[in-house]
Amino acid sequence: IGKATALRLVKDGASVIINYASDAAPADELVKTIGSARALAVQANAATIAGIDKMVKQTIDKFGKIDILIPCAGVMFMEDLEKTAEEDLTRPWP
C-alpha cells in the first residue's frame, strides 16, 4: 500500500519520504525507482515521537515543507487466527 501510494503521489507531482523500520533495501530500491531528487528513505520507528520527529526533520531538511502526511504503518501477525487476541488487532506497532 505504501509503495503504491508513493508512486501515485510522485506521478501527481509530489516528493515523498519512504519510511522503513529495519530493512533499507526495499526503501532504497523505491527511492532509486523514483529518483533521489523526489524521494528520500528514512529509517525510523513510526510508533514513537522520536521516530516521527526524525521523519519530520529529514523531510523538512530535504524538501523544505510537508504538504501531505499519510500514515500507513502496519504489522503482520504470524499467529493462527485462533491464537490472535483482540488486543493484537488494535495494537499499532509491536
JSON list of N, CA and C in Angstrom, two decimals, residues 18-56:
[
{"chain": "A", "resi": 18, "resn": "ILE", "atom": "N", "xyz": [10.15, 7.74, 2.18]},
{"chain": "A", "resi": 18, "resn": "ILE", "atom": "CA", "xyz": [9.81, 6.34, 2.33]},
{"chain": "A", "resi": 18, "resn": "ILE", "atom": "C", "xyz": [10.35, 5.90, 3.68]},
{"chain": "A", "resi": 19, "resn": "ASN", "atom": "N", "xyz": [9.46, 5.65, 4.61]},
{"chain": "A", "resi": 19, "resn": "ASN", "atom": "CA", "xyz": [9.86, 5.24, 5.96]},
{"chain": "A", "resi": 19, "resn": "ASN", "atom": "C", "xyz": [10.00, 3.72, 6.00]},
{"chain": "A", "resi": 20, "resn": "TYR", "atom": "N", "xyz": [11.03, 3.26, 6.71]},
{"chain": "A", "resi": 20, "resn": "TYR", "atom": "CA", "xyz": [11.22, 1.83, 6.93]},
{"chain": "A", "resi": 20, "resn": "TYR", "atom": "C", "xyz": [11.71, 1.62, 8.35]},
{"chain": "A", "resi": 21, "resn": "ALA", "atom": "N", "xyz": [11.41, 0.44, 8.89]},
{"chain": "A", "resi": 21, "resn": "ALA", "atom": "CA", "xyz": [11.79, 0.14, 10.27]},
{"chain": "A", "resi": 21, "resn": "ALA", "atom": "C", "xyz": [13.20, -0.42, 10.35]},
{"chain": "A", "resi": 22, "resn": "SER", "atom": "N", "xyz": [13.52, -1.44, 9.53]},
{"chain": "A", "resi": 22, "resn": "SER", "atom": "CA", "xyz": [14.83, -2.08, 9.68]},
{"chain": "A", "resi": 22, "resn": "SER", "atom": "C", "xyz": [15.48, -2.48, 8.36]},
{"chain": "A", "resi": 23, "resn": "ASP", "atom": "N", "xyz": [14.72, -2.83, 7.36]},
{"chain": "A", "resi": 23, "resn": "ASP", "atom": "CA", "xyz": [15.29, -3.31, 6.10]},
{"chain": "A", "resi": 23, "resn": "ASP", "atom": "C", "xyz": [15.30, -2.18, 5.07]},
{"chain": "A", "resi": 24, "resn": "ALA", "atom": "N", "xyz": [16.46, -1.61, 4.85]},
{"chain": "A", "resi": 24, "resn": "ALA", "atom": "CA", "xyz": [16.58, -0.46, 3.96]},
{"chain": "A", "resi": 24, "resn": "ALA", "atom": "C", "xyz": [16.44, -0.83, 2.49]},
{"chain": "A", "resi": 25, "resn": "ALA", "atom": "N", "xyz": [16.68, -2.07, 2.11]},
{"chain": "A", "resi": 25, "resn": "ALA", "atom": "CA", "xyz": [16.74, -2.44, 0.70]},
{"chain": "A", "resi": 25, "resn": "ALA", "atom": "C", "xyz": [15.47, -2.08, -0.09]},
{"chain": "A", "resi": 26, "resn": "PRO", "atom": "N", "xyz": [14.28, -2.45, 0.37]},
{"chain": "A", "resi": 26, "resn": "PRO", "atom": "CA", "xyz": [13.09, -2.08, -0.42]},
{"chain": "A", "resi": 26, "resn": "PRO", "atom": "C", "xyz": [12.88, -0.56, -0.51]},
{"chain": "A", "resi": 27, "resn": "ALA", "atom": "N", "xyz": [13.15, 0.15, 0.57]},
{"chain": "A", "resi": 27, "resn": "ALA", "atom": "CA", "xyz": [13.01, 1.61, 0.56]},
{"chain": "A", "resi": 27, "resn": "ALA", "atom": "C", "xyz": [14.03, 2.23, -0.40]},
{"chain": "A", "resi": 28, "resn": "ASP", "atom": "N", "xyz": [15.26, 1.76, -0.33]},
{"chain": "A", "resi": 28, "resn": "ASP", "atom": "CA", "xyz": [16.30, 2.29, -1.22]},
{"chain": "A", "resi": 28, "resn": "ASP", "atom": "C", "xyz": [15.98, 1.99, -2.68]},
{"chain": "A", "resi": 29, "resn": "GLU", "atom": "N", "xyz": [15.42, 0.83, -2.95]},
{"chain": "A", "resi": 29, "resn": "GLU", "atom": "CA", "xyz": [15.03, 0.47, -4.32]},
{"chain": "A", "resi": 29, "resn": "GLU", "atom": "C", "xyz": [13.92, 1.39, -4.83]},
{"chain": "A", "resi": 30, "resn": "LEU", "atom": "N", "xyz": [12.96, 1.70, -3.97]},
{"chain": "A", "resi": 30, "resn": "LEU", "atom": "CA", "xyz": [11.89, 2.61, -4.37]},
{"chain": "A", "resi": 30, "resn": "LEU", "atom": "C", "xyz": [12.42, 4.01, -4.61]},
{"chain": "A", "resi": 31, "resn": "VAL", "atom": "N", "xyz": [13.33, 4.47, -3.77]},
{"chain": "A", "resi": 31, "resn": "VAL", "atom": "CA", "xyz": [13.96, 5.79, -4.00]},
{"chain": "A", "resi": 31, "resn": "VAL", "atom": "C", "xyz": [14.70, 5.77, -5.33]},
{"chain": "A", "resi": 32, "resn": "LYS", "atom": "N", "xyz": [15.38, 4.69, -5.63]},
{"chain": "A", "resi": 32, "resn": "LYS", "atom": "CA", "xyz": [16.09, 4.57, -6.91]},
{"chain": "A", "resi": 32, "resn": "LYS", "atom": "C", "xyz": [15.12, 4.65, -8.08]},
{"chain": "A", "resi": 33, "resn": "THR", "atom": "N", "xyz": [13.98, 3.98, -7.94]},
{"chain": "A", "resi": 33, "resn": "THR", "atom": "CA", "xyz": [12.95, 3.99, -8.99]},
{"chain": "A", "resi": 33, "resn": "THR", "atom": "C", "xyz": [12.40, 5.40, -9.20]},
{"chain": "A", "resi": 34, "resn": "ILE", "atom": "N", "xyz": [12.12, 6.09, -8.11]},
{"chain": "A", "resi": 34, "resn": "ILE", "atom": "CA", "xyz": [11.53, 7.43, -8.18]},
{"chain": "A", "resi": 34, "resn": "ILE", "atom": "C", "xyz": [12.57, 8.47, -8.56]},
{"chain": "A", "resi": 35, "resn": "GLY", "atom": "N", "xyz": [13.76, 8.35, -8.00]},
{"chain": "A", "resi": 35, "resn": "GLY", "atom": "CA", "xyz": [14.82, 9.34, -8.19]},
{"chain": "A", "resi": 35, "resn": "GLY", "atom": "C", "xyz": [15.05, 10.11, -6.91]},
{"chain": "A", "resi": 36, "resn": "SER", "atom": "N", "xyz": [16.31, 10.29, -6.55]},
{"chain": "A", "resi": 36, "resn": "SER", "atom": "CA", "xyz": [16.65, 10.88, -5.27]},
{"chain": "A", "resi": 36, "resn": "SER", "atom": "C", "xyz": [16.27, 12.37, -5.16]},
{"chain": "A", "resi": 37, "resn": "ALA", "atom": "N", "xyz": [15.99, 13.02, -6.26]},
{"chain": "A", "resi": 37, "resn": "ALA", "atom": "CA", "xyz": [15.54, 14.41, -6.19]},
{"chain": "A", "resi": 37, "resn": "ALA", "atom": "C", "xyz": [14.11, 14.51, -5.67]},
{"chain": "A", "resi": 38, "resn": "ARG", "atom": "N", "xyz": [13.34, 13.42, -5.81]},
{"chain": "A", "resi": 38, "resn": "ARG", "atom": "CA", "xyz": [11.92, 13.44, -5.43]},
{"chain": "A", "resi": 38, "resn": "ARG", "atom": "C", "xyz": [11.58, 12.48, -4.30]},
{"chain": "A", "resi": 39, "resn": "ALA", "atom": "N", "xyz": [12.57, 11.69, -3.82]},
{"chain": "A", "resi": 39, "resn": "ALA", "atom": "CA", "xyz": [12.29, 10.69, -2.79]},
{"chain": "A", "resi": 39, "resn": "ALA", "atom": "C", "xyz": [13.47, 10.56, -1.84]},
{"chain": "A", "resi": 40, "resn": "LEU", "atom": "N", "xyz": [13.15, 10.22, -0.60]},
{"chain": "A", "resi": 40, "resn": "LEU", "atom": "CA", "xyz": [14.15, 10.03, 0.44]},
{"chain": "A", "resi": 40, "resn": "LEU", "atom": "C", "xyz": [13.73, 8.87, 1.33]},
{"chain": "A", "resi": 41, "resn": "ALA", "atom": "N", "xyz": [14.63, 7.93, 1.59]},
{"chain": "A", "resi": 41, "resn": "ALA", "atom": "CA", "xyz": [14.36, 6.83, 2.52]},
{"chain": "A", "resi": 41, "resn": "ALA", "atom": "C", "xyz": [14.79, 7.26, 3.91]},
{"chain": "A", "resi": 42, "resn": "VAL", "atom": "N", "xyz": [13.93, 7.03, 4.90]},
{"chain": "A", "resi": 42, "resn": "VAL", "atom": "CA", "xyz": [14.22, 7.42, 6.28]},
{"chain": "A", "resi": 42, "resn": "VAL", "atom": "C", "xyz": [13.94, 6.23, 7.20]},
{"chain": "A", "resi": 43, "resn": "GLN", "atom": "N", "xyz": [14.96, 5.80, 7.93]},
{"chain": "A", "resi": 43, "resn": "GLN", "atom": "CA", "xyz": [14.78, 4.74, 8.92]},
{"chain": "A", "resi": 43, "resn": "GLN", "atom": "C", "xyz": [14.30, 5.38, 10.20]},
{"chain": "A", "resi": 44, "resn": "ALA", "atom": "N", "xyz": [13.13, 4.95, 10.67]},
{"chain": "A", "resi": 44, "resn": "ALA", "atom": "CA", "xyz": [12.57, 5.49, 11.91]},
{"chain": "A", "resi": 44, "resn": "ALA", "atom": "C", "xyz": [11.45, 4.59, 12.39]},
{"chain": "A", "resi": 45, "resn": "ASN", "atom": "N", "xyz": [11.24, 4.56, 13.70]},
{"chain": "A", "resi": 45, "resn": "ASN", "atom": "CA", "xyz": [10.12, 3.83, 14.29]},
{"chain": "A", "resi": 45, "resn": "ASN", "atom": "C", "xyz": [8.93, 4.78, 14.30]},
{"chain": "A", "resi": 46, "resn": "ALA", "atom": "N", "xyz": [7.97, 4.52, 13.43]},
{"chain": "A", "resi": 46, "resn": "ALA", "atom": "CA", "xyz": [6.81, 5.40, 13.29]},
{"chain": "A", "resi": 46, "resn": "ALA", "atom": "C", "xyz": [5.85, 5.33, 14.47]},
{"chain": "A", "resi": 47, "resn": "ALA", "atom": "N", "xyz": [6.13, 4.45, 15.42]},
{"chain": "A", "resi": 47, "resn": "ALA", "atom": "CA", "xyz": [5.28, 4.32, 16.61]},
{"chain": "A", "resi": 47, "resn": "ALA", "atom": "C", "xyz": [5.79, 5.16, 17.77]},
{"chain": "A", "resi": 48, "resn": "THR", "atom": "N", "xyz": [6.85, 5.93, 17.56]},
{"chain": "A", "resi": 48, "resn": "THR", "atom": "CA", "xyz": [7.40, 6.74, 18.65]},
{"chain": "A", "resi": 48, "resn": "THR", "atom": "C", "xyz": [7.47, 8.21, 18.24]},
{"chain": "A", "resi": 49, "resn": "ILE", "atom": "N", "xyz": [7.39, 9.08, 19.22]},
{"chain": "A", "resi": 49, "resn": "ILE", "atom": "CA", "xyz": [7.52, 10.52, 18.96]},
{"chain": "A", "resi": 49, "resn": "ILE", "atom": "C", "xyz": [8.90, 10.82, 18.38]},
{"chain": "A", "resi": 50, "resn": "ALA", "atom": "N", "xyz": [9.93, 10.17, 18.91]},
{"chain": "A", "resi": 50, "resn": "ALA", "atom": "CA", "xyz": [11.29, 10.39, 18.39]},
{"chain": "A", "resi": 50, "resn": "ALA", "atom": "C", "xyz": [11.39, 9.98, 16.93]},
{"chain": "A", "resi": 51, "resn": "GLY", "atom": "N", "xyz": [10.76, 8.87, 16.57]},
{"chain": "A", "resi": 51, "resn": "GLY", "atom": "CA", "xyz": [10.77, 8.42, 15.18]},
{"chain": "A", "resi": 51, "resn": "GLY", "atom": "C", "xyz": [10.04, 9.38, 14.27]},
{"chain": "A", "resi": 52, "resn": "ILE", "atom": "N", "xyz": [8.90, 9.87, 14.72]},
{"chain": "A", "resi": 52, "resn": "ILE", "atom": "CA", "xyz": [8.15, 10.84, 13.93]},
{"chain": "A", "resi": 52, "resn": "ILE", "atom": "C", "xyz": [8.93, 12.14, 13.79]},
{"chain": "A", "resi": 53, "resn": "ASP", "atom": "N", "xyz": [9.54, 12.59, 14.89]},
{"chain": "A", "resi": 53, "resn": "ASP", "atom": "CA", "xyz": [10.37, 13.80, 14.84]},
{"chain": "A", "resi": 53, "resn": "ASP", "atom": "C", "xyz": [11.50, 13.65, 13.82]},
{"chain": "A", "resi": 54, "resn": "LYS", "atom": "N", "xyz": [12.12, 12.48, 13.80]},
{"chain": "A", "resi": 54, "resn": "LYS", "atom": "CA", "xyz": [13.21, 12.21, 12.86]},
{"chain": "A", "resi": 54, "resn": "LYS", "atom": "C", "xyz": [12.71, 12.32, 11.41]},
{"chain": "A", "resi": 55, "resn": "MET", "atom": "N", "xyz": [11.54, 11.72, 11.14]},
{"chain": "A", "resi": 55, "resn": "MET", "atom": "CA", "xyz": [11.00, 11.78, 9.78]},
{"chain": "A", "resi": 55, "resn": "MET", "atom": "C", "xyz": [10.64, 13.21, 9.39]},
{"chain": "A", "resi": 56, "resn": "VAL", "atom": "N", "xyz": [10.04, 13.95, 10.30]},
{"chain": "A", "resi": 56, "resn": "VAL", "atom": "CA", "xyz": [9.66, 15.34, 10.02]},
{"chain": "A", "resi": 56, "resn": "VAL", "atom": "C", "xyz": [10.92, 16.17, 9.74]}
]
